[in-house]
JSON list of C-alpha atoms in Angstrom, two decimals:
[
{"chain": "L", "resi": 10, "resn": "UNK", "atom": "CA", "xyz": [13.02, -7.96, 5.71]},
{"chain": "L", "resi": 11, "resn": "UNK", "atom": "CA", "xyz": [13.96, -8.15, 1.79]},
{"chain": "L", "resi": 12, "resn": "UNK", "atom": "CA", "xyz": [15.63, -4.59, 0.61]},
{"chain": "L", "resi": 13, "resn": "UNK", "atom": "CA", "xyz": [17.66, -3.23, -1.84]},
{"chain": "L", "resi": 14, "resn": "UNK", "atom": "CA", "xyz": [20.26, -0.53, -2.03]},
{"chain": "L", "resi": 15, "resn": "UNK", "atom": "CA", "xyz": [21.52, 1.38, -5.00]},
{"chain": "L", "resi": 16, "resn": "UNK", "atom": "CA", "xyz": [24.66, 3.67, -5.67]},
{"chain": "L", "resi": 17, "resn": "UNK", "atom": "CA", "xyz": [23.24, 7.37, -5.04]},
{"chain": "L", "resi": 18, "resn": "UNK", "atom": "CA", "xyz": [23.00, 9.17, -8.38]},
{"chain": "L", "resi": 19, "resn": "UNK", "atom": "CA", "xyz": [22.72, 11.27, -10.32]},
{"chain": "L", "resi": 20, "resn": "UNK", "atom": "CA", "xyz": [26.14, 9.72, -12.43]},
{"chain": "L", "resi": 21, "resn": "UNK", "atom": "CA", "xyz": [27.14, 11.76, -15.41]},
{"chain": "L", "resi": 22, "resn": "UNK", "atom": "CA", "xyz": [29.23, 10.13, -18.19]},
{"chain": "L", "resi": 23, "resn": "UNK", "atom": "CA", "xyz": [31.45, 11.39, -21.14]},
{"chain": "L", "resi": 24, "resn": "UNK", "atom": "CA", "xyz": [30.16, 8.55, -24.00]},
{"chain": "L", "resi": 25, "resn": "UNK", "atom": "CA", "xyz": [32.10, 6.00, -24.40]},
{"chain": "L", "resi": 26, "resn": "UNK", "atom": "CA", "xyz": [32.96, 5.81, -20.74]},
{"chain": "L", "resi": 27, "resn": "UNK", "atom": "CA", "xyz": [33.06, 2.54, -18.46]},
{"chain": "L", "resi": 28, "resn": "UNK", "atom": "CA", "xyz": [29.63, 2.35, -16.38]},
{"chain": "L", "resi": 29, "resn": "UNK", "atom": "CA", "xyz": [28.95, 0.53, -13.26]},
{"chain": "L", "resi": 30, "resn": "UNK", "atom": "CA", "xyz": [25.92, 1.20, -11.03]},
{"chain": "L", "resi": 31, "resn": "UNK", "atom": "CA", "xyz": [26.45, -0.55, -7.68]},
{"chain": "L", "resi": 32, "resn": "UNK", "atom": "CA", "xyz": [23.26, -2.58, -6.36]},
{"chain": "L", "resi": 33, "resn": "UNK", "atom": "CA", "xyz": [23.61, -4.59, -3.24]},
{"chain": "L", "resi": 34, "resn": "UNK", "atom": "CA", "xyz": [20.63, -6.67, -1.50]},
{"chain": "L", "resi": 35, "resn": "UNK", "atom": "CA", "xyz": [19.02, -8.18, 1.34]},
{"chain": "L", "resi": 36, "resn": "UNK", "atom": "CA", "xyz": [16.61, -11.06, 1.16]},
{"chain": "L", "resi": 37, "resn": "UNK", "atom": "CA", "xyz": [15.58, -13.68, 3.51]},
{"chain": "L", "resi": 38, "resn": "UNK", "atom": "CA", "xyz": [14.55, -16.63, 0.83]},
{"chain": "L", "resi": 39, "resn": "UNK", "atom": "CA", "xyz": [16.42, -16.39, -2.36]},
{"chain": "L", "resi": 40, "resn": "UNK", "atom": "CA", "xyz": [15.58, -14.36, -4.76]},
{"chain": "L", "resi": 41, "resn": "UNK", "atom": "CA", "xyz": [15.57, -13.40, -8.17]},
{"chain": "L", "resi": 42, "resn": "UNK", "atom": "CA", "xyz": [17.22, -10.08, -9.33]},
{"chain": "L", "resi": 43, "resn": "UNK", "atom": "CA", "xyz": [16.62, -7.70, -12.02]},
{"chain": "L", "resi": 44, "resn": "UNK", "atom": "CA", "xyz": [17.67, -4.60, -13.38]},
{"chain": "L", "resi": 45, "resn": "UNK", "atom": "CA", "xyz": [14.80, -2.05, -14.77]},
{"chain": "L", "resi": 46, "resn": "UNK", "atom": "CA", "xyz": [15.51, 1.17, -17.07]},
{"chain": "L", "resi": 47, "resn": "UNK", "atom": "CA", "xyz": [13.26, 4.51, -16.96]},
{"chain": "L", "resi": 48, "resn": "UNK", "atom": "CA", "xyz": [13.58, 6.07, -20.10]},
{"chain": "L", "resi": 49, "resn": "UNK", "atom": "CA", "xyz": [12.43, 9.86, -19.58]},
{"chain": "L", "resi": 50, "resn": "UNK", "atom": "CA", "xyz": [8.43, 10.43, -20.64]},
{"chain": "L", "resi": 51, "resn": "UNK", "atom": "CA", "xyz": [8.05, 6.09, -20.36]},
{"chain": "L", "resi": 52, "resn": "UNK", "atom": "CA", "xyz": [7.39, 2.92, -18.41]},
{"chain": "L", "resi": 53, "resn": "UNK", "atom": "CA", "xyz": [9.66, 0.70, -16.79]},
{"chain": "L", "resi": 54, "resn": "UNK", "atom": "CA", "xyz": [11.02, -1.97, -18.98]},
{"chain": "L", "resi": 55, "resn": "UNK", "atom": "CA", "xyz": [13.37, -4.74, -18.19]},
{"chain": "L", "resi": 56, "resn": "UNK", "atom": "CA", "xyz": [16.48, -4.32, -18.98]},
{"chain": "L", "resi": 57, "resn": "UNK", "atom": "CA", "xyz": [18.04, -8.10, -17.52]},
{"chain": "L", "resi": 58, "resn": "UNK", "atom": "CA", "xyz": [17.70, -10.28, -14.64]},
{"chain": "L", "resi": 59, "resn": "UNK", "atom": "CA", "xyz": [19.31, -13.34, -13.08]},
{"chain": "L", "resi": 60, "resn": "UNK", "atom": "CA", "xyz": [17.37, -16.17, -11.03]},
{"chain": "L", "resi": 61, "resn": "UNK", "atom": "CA", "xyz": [19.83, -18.02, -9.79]},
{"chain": "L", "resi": 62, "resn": "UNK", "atom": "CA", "xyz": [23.53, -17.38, -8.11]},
{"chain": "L", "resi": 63, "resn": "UNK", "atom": "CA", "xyz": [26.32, -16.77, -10.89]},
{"chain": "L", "resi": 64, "resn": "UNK", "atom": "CA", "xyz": [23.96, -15.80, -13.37]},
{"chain": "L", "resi": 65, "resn": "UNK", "atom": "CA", "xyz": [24.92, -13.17, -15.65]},
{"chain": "L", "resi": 66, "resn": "UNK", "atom": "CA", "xyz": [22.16, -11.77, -17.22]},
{"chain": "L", "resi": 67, "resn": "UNK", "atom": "CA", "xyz": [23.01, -9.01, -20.58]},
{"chain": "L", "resi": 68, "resn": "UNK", "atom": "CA", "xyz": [21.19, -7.42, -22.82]},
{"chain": "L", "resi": 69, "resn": "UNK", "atom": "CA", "xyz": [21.56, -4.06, -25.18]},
{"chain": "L", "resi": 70, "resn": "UNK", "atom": "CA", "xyz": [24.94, -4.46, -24.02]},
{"chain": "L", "resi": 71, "resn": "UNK", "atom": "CA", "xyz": [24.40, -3.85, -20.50]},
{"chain": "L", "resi": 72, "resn": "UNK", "atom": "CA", "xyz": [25.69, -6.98, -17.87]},
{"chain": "L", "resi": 73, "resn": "UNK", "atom": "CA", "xyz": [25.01, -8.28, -14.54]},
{"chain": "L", "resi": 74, "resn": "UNK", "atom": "CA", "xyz": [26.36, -11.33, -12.30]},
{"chain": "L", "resi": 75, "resn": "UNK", "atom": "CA", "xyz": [24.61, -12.86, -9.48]},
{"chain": "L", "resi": 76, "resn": "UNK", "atom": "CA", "xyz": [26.92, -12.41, -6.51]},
{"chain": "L", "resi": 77, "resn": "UNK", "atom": "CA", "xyz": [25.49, -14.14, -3.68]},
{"chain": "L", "resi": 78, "resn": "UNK", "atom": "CA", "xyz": [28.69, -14.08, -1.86]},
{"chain": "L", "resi": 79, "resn": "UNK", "atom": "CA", "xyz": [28.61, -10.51, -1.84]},
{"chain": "L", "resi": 80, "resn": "UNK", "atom": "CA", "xyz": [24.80, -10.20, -2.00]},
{"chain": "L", "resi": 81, "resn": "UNK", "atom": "CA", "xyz": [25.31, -8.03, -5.33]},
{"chain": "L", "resi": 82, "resn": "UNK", "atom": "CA", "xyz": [24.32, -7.21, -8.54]},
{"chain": "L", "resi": 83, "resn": "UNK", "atom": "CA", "xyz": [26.19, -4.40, -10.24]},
{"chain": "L", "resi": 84, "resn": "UNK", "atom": "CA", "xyz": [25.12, -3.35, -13.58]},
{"chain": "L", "resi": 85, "resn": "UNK", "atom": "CA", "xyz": [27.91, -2.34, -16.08]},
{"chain": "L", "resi": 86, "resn": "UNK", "atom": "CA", "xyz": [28.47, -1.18, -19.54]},
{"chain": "L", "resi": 87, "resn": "UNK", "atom": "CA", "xyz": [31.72, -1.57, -21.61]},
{"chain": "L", "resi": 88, "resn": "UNK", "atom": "CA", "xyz": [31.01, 1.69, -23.57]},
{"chain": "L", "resi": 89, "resn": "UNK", "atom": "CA", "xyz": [27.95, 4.18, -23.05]},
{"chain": "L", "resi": 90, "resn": "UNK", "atom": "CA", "xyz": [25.84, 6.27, -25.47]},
{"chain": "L", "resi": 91, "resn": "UNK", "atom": "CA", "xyz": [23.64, 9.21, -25.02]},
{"chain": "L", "resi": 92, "resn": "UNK", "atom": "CA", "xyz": [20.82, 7.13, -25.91]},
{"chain": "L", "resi": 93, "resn": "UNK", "atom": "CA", "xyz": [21.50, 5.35, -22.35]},
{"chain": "L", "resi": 94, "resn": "UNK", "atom": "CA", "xyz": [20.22, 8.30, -20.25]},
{"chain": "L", "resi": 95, "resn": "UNK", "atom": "CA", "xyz": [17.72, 7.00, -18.10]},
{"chain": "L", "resi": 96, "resn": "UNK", "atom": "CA", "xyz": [16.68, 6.32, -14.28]},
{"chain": "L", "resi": 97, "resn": "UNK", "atom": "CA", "xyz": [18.06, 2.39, -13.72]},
{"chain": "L", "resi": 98, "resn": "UNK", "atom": "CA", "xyz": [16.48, 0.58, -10.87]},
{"chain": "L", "resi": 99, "resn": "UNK", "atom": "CA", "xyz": [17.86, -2.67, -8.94]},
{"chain": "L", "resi": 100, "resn": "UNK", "atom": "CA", "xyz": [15.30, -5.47, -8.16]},
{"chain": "L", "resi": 101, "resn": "UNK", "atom": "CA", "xyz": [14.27, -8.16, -6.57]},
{"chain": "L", "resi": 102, "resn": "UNK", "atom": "CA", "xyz": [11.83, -11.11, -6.22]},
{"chain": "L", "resi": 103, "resn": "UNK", "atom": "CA", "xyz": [11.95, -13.54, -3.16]},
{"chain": "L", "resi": 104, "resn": "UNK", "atom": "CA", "xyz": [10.74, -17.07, -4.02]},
{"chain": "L", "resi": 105, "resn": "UNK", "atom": "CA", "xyz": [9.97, -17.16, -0.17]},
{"chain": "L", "resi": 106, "resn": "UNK", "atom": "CA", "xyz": [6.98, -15.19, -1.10]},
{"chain": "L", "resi": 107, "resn": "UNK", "atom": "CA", "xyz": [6.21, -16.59, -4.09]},
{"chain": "L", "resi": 108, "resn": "UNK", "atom": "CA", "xyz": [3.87, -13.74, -5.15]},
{"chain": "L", "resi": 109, "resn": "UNK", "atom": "CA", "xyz": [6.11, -12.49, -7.58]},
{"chain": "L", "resi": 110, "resn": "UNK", "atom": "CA", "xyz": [6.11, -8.98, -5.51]},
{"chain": "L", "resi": 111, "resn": "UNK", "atom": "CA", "xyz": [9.25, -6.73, -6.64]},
{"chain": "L", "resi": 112, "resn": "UNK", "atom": "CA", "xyz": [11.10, -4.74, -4.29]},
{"chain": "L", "resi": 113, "resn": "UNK", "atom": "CA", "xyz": [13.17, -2.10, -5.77]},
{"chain": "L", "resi": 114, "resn": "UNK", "atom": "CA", "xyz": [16.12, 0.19, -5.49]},
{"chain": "L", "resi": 115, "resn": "UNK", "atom": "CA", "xyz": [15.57, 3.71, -5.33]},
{"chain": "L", "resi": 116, "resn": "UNK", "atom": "CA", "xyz": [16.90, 4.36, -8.60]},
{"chain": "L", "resi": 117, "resn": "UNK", "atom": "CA", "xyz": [19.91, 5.95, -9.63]},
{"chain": "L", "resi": 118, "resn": "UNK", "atom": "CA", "xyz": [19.70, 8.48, -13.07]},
{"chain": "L", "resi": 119, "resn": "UNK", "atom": "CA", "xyz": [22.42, 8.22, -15.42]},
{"chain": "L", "resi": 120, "resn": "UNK", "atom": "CA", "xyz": [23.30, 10.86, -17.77]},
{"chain": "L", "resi": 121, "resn": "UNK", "atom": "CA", "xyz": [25.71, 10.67, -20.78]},
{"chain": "L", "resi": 122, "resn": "UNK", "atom": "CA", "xyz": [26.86, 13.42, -22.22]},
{"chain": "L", "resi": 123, "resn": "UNK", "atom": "CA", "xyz": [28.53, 13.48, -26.35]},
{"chain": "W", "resi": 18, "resn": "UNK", "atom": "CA", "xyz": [1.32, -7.47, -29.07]},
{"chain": "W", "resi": 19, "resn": "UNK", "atom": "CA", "xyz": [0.10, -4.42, -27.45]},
{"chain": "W", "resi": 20, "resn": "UNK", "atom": "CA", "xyz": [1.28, -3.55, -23.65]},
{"chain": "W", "resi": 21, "resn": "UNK", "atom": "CA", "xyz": [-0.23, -2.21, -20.66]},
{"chain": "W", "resi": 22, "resn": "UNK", "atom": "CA", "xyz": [-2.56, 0.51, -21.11]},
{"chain": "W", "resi": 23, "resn": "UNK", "atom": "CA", "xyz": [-3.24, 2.87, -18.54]},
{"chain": "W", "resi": 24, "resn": "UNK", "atom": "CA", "xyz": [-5.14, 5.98, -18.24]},
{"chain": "W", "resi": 25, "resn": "UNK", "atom": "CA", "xyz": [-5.59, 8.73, -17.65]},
{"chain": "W", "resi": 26, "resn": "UNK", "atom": "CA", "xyz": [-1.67, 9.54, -17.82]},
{"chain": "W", "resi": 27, "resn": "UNK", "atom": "CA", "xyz": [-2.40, 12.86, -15.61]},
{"chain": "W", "resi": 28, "resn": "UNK", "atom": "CA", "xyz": [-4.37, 13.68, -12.76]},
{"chain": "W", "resi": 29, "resn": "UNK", "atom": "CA", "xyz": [-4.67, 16.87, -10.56]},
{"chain": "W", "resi": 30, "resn": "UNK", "atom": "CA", "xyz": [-6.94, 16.76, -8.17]},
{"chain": "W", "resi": 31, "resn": "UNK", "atom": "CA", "xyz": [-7.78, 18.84, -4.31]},
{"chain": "W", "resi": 32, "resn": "UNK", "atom": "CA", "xyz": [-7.23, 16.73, -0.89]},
{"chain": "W", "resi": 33, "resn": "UNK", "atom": "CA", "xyz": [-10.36, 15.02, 0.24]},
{"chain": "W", "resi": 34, "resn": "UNK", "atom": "CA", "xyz": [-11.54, 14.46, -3.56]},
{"chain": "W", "resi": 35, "resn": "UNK", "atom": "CA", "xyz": [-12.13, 10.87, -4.80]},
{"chain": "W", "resi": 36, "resn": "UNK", "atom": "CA", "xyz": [-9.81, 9.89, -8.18]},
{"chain": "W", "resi": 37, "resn": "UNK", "atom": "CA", "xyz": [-9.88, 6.59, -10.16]},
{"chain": "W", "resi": 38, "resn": "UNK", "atom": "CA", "xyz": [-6.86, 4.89, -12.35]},
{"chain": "W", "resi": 39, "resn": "UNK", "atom": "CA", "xyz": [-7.80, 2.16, -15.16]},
{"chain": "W", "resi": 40, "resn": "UNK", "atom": "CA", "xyz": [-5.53, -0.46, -16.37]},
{"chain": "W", "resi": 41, "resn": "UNK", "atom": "CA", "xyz": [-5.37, -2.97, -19.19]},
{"chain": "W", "resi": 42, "resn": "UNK", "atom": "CA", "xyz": [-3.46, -5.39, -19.28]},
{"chain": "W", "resi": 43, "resn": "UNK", "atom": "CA", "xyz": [-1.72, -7.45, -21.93]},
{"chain": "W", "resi": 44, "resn": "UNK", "atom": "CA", "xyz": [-3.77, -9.66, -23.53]},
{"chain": "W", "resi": 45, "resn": "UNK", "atom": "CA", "xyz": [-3.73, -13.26, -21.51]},
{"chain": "W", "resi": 46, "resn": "UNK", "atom": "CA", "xyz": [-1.52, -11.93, -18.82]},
{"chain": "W", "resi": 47, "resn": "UNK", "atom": "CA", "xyz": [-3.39, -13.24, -15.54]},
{"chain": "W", "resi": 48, "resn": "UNK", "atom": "CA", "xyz": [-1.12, -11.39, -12.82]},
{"chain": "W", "resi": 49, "resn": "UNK", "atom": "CA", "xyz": [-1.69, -7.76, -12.32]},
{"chain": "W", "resi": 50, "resn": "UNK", "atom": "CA", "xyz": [-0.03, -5.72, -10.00]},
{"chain": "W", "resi": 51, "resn": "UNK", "atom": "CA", "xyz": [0.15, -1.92, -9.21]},
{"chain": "W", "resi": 52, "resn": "UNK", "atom": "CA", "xyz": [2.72, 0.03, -7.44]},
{"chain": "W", "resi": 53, "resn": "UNK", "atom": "CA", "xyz": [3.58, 3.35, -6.32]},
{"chain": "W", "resi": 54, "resn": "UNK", "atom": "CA", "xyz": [6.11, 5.46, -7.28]},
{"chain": "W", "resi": 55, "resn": "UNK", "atom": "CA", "xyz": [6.74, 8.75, -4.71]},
{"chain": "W", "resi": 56, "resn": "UNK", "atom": "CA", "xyz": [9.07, 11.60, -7.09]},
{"chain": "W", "resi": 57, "resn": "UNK", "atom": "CA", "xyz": [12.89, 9.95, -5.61]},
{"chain": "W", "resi": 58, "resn": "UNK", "atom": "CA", "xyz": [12.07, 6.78, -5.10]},
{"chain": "W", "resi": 59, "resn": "UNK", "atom": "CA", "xyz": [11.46, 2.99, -6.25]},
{"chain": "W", "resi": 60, "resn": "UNK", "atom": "CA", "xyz": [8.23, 1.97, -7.11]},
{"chain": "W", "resi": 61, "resn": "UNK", "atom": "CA", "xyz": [6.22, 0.15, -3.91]},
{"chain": "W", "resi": 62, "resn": "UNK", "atom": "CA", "xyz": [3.82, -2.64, -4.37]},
{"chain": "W", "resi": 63, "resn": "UNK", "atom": "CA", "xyz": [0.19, -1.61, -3.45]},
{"chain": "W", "resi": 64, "resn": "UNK", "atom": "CA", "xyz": [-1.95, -4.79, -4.28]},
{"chain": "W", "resi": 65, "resn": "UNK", "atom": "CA", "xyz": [-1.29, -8.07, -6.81]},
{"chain": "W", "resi": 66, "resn": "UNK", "atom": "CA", "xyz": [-4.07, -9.76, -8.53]},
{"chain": "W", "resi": 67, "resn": "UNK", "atom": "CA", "xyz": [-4.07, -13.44, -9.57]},
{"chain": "W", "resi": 68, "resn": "UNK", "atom": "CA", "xyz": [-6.68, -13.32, -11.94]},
{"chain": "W", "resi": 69, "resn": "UNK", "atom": "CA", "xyz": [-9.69, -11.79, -10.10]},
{"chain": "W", "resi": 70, "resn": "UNK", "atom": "CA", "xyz": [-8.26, -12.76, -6.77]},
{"chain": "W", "resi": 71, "resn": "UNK", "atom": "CA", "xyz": [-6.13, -10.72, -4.01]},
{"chain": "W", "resi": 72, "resn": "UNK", "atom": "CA", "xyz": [-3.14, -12.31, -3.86]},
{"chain": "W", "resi": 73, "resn": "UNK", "atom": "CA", "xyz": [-1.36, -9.29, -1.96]},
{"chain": "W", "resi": 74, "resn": "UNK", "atom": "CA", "xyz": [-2.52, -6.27, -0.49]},
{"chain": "W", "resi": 75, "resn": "UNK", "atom": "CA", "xyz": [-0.65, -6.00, 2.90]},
{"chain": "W", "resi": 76, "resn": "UNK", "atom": "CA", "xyz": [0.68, -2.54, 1.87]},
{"chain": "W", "resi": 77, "resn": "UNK", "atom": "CA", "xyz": [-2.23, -0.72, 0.73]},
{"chain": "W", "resi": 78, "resn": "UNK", "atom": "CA", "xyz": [-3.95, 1.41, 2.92]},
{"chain": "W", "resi": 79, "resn": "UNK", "atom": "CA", "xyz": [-7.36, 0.30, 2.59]},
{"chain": "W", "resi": 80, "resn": "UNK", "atom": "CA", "xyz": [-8.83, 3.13, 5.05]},
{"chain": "W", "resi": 81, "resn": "UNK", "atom": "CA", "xyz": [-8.39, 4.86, 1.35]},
{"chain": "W", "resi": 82, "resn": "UNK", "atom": "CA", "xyz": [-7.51, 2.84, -1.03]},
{"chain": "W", "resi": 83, "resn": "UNK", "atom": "CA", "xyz": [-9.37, 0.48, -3.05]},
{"chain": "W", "resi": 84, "resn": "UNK", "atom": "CA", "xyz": [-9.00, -1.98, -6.38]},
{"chain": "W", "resi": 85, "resn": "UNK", "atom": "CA", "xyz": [-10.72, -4.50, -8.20]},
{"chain": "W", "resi": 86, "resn": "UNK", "atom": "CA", "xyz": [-10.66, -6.50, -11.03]},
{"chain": "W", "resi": 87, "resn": "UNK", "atom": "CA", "xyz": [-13.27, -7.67, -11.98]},
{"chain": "W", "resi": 88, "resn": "UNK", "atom": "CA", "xyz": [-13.47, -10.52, -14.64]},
{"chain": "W", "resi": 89, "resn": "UNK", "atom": "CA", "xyz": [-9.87, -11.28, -14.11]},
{"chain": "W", "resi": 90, "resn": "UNK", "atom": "CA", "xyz": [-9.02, -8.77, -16.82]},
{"chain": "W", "resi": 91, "resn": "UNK", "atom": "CA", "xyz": [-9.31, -4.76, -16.31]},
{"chain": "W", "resi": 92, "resn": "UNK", "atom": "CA", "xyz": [-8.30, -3.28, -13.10]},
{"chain": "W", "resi": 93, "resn": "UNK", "atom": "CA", "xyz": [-9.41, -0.19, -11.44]},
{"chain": "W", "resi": 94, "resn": "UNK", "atom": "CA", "xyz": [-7.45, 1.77, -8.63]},
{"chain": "W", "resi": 95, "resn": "UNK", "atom": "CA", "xyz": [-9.31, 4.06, -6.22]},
{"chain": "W", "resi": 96, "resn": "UNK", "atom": "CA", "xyz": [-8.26, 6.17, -3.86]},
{"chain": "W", "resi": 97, "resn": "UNK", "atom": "CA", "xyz": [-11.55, 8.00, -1.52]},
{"chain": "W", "resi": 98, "resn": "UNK", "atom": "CA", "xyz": [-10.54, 11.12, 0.11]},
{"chain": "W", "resi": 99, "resn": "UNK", "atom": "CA", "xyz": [-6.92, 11.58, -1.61]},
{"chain": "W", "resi": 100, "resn": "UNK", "atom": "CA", "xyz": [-4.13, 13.31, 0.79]},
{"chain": "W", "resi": 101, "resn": "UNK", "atom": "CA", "xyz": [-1.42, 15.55, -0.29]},
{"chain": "W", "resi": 102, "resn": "UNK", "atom": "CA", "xyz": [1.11, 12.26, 0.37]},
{"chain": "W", "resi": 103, "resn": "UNK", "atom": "CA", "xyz": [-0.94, 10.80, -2.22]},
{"chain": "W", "resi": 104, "resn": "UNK", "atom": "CA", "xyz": [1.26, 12.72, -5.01]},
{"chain": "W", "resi": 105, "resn": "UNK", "atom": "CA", "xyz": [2.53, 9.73, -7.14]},
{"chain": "W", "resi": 106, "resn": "UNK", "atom": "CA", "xyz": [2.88, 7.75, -10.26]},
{"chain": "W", "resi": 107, "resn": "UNK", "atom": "CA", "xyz": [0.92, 5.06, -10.45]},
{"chain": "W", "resi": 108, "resn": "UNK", "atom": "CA", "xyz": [1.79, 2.23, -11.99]},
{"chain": "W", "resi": 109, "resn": "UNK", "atom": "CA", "xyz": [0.40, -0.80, -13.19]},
{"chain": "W", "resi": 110, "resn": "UNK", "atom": "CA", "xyz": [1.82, -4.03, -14.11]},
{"chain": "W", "resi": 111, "resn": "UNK", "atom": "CA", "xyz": [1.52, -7.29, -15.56]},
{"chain": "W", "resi": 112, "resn": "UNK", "atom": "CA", "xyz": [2.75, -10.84, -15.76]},
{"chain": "W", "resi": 113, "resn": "UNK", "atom": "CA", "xyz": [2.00, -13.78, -17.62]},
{"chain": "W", "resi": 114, "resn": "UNK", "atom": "CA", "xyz": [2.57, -16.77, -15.43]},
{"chain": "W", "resi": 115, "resn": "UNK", "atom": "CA", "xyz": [1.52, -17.65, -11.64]},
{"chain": "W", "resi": 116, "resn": "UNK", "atom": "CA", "xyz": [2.71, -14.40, -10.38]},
{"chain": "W", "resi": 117, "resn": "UNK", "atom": "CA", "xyz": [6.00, -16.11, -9.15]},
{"chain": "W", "resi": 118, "resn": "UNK", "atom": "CA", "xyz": [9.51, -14.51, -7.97]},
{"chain": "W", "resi": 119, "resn": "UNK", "atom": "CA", "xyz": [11.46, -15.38, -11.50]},
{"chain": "W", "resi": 120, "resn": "UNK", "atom": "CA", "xyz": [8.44, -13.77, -13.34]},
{"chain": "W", "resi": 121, "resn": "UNK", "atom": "CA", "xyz": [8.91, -10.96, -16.14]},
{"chain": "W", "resi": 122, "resn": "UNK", "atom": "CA", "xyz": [6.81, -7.85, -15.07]},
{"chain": "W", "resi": 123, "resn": "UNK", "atom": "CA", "xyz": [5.47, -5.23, -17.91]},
{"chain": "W", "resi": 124, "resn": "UNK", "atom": "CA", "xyz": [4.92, -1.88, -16.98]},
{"chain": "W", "resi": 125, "resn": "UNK", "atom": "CA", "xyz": [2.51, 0.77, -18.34]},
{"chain": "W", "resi": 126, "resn": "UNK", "atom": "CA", "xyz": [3.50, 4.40, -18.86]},
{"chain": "W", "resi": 127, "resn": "UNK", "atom": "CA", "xyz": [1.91, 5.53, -15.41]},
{"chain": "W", "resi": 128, "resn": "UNK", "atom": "CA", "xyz": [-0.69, 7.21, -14.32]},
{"chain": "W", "resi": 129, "resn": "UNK", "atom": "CA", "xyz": [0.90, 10.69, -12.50]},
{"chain": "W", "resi": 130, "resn": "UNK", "atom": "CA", "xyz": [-1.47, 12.37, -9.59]},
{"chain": "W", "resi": 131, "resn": "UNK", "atom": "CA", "xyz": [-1.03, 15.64, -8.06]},
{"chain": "W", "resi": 132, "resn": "UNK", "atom": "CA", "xyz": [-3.27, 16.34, -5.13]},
{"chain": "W", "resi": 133, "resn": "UNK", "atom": "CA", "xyz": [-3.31, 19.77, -4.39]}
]
């Protein structure tokens, strides 16, 4: 069945630092991939996602490339900021399905500390 | 454009009561979706709506459990006697094309239950 696996957390930062948060999946169509952020007190929002292989998708800074090689889609930041603490979950979407149905990650909390 | 509303935003309740979550969605959106979220771990799809149709509900336990929507618009959540494995967020969602996998979902705030 279609699961995906995230870096355990929590990861603490100094700001400024280099972030990667490892997400690896398994899928039996081929699905589209996405990256959610849980700031604390409020919803899920999307944070990028990428529906095809090679696709990077960015946003606020924040990247992620479509490996299907590697079945992989590692989120990193060049420099983080306090303002980035927050639960981050890897997802995805099979087109198999075609319901639209996200399975995701079980999150991984980043904290960045000044 | 406003987002997802849900409410209430808290709920305590005792095992064997009854407890019911609303959600709005955004305006137009014809997908809705909620999901659970246990403390630890990624949210799980309960039941997806395609207007006022079931498109998904393989992983709701419907012994319990129950949602509608009627009009294609507001949703309701119900869950008829809770358990203490109930203890949750509840989220809903929404989307404003067929529901398919390269979709954008919007998330409310959550509804969080404690059954006691």
């Amino acid at each position: 069945g279609n699961s995906v696996t995230q870096m355990e957390g929590p990861v603490t930062l100094s700001e400024e630092a280099f972030l990667t948060i490892n997400c690896t999946y398994t899928a039996t169509g081929y699905p589209s991939l996405f990256w959610y952020v849980q700031y604390p007190g409020e919803g899920l929002q999307l944070l990028l996602k990428a529906t095809k292989a090679d696709d990077k998708g960015s946003n606020k800074g924040f990247e992620a490339t479509y490996r299907k090689e590697t079945t992989s889609f590692h989120l990193e930041k060049g420099s983080v900021q306090v303002s980035d603490s927050a639960v981050y979950f890897c997802a995805l979407s099979d087109r198999s399905s075609n319901t639209g149905k996200l399975i995701f990650g079980q999150g991984t909390t980043l904290q960045v500390k000044p | 454009e406003a987002g997802v509303a849900q409410s209430p935003r808290y709920k305590i309740i005792e095992k064997r009561q009854s407890v019911a979550f609303w959600c709005n969605p955004i305006s137009g959106h014809a997908t809705l979706y909620w999901y659970q979220q246990i403390l630890g771990q990624g949210p799980k799809l309960l039941i997806q709506f395609q207007n006022n149709g079931v498109v998904d509900d393989s992983q709701l336990p419907k012994d319990r459990f129950s949602a509608e929507r009627l009009k294609g618009v507001d949703s309701t959540l119900k869950i008829q006697p809770a358990k203490l494995e109930d203890s949750a967020v509840y989220l809903c969602a929404s989307s404003s094309l067929a529901g398919g996998w390269g979709d954008t979902q919007y998330f409310g705030p959550g509804t969080r239950l404690t059954v006691l």
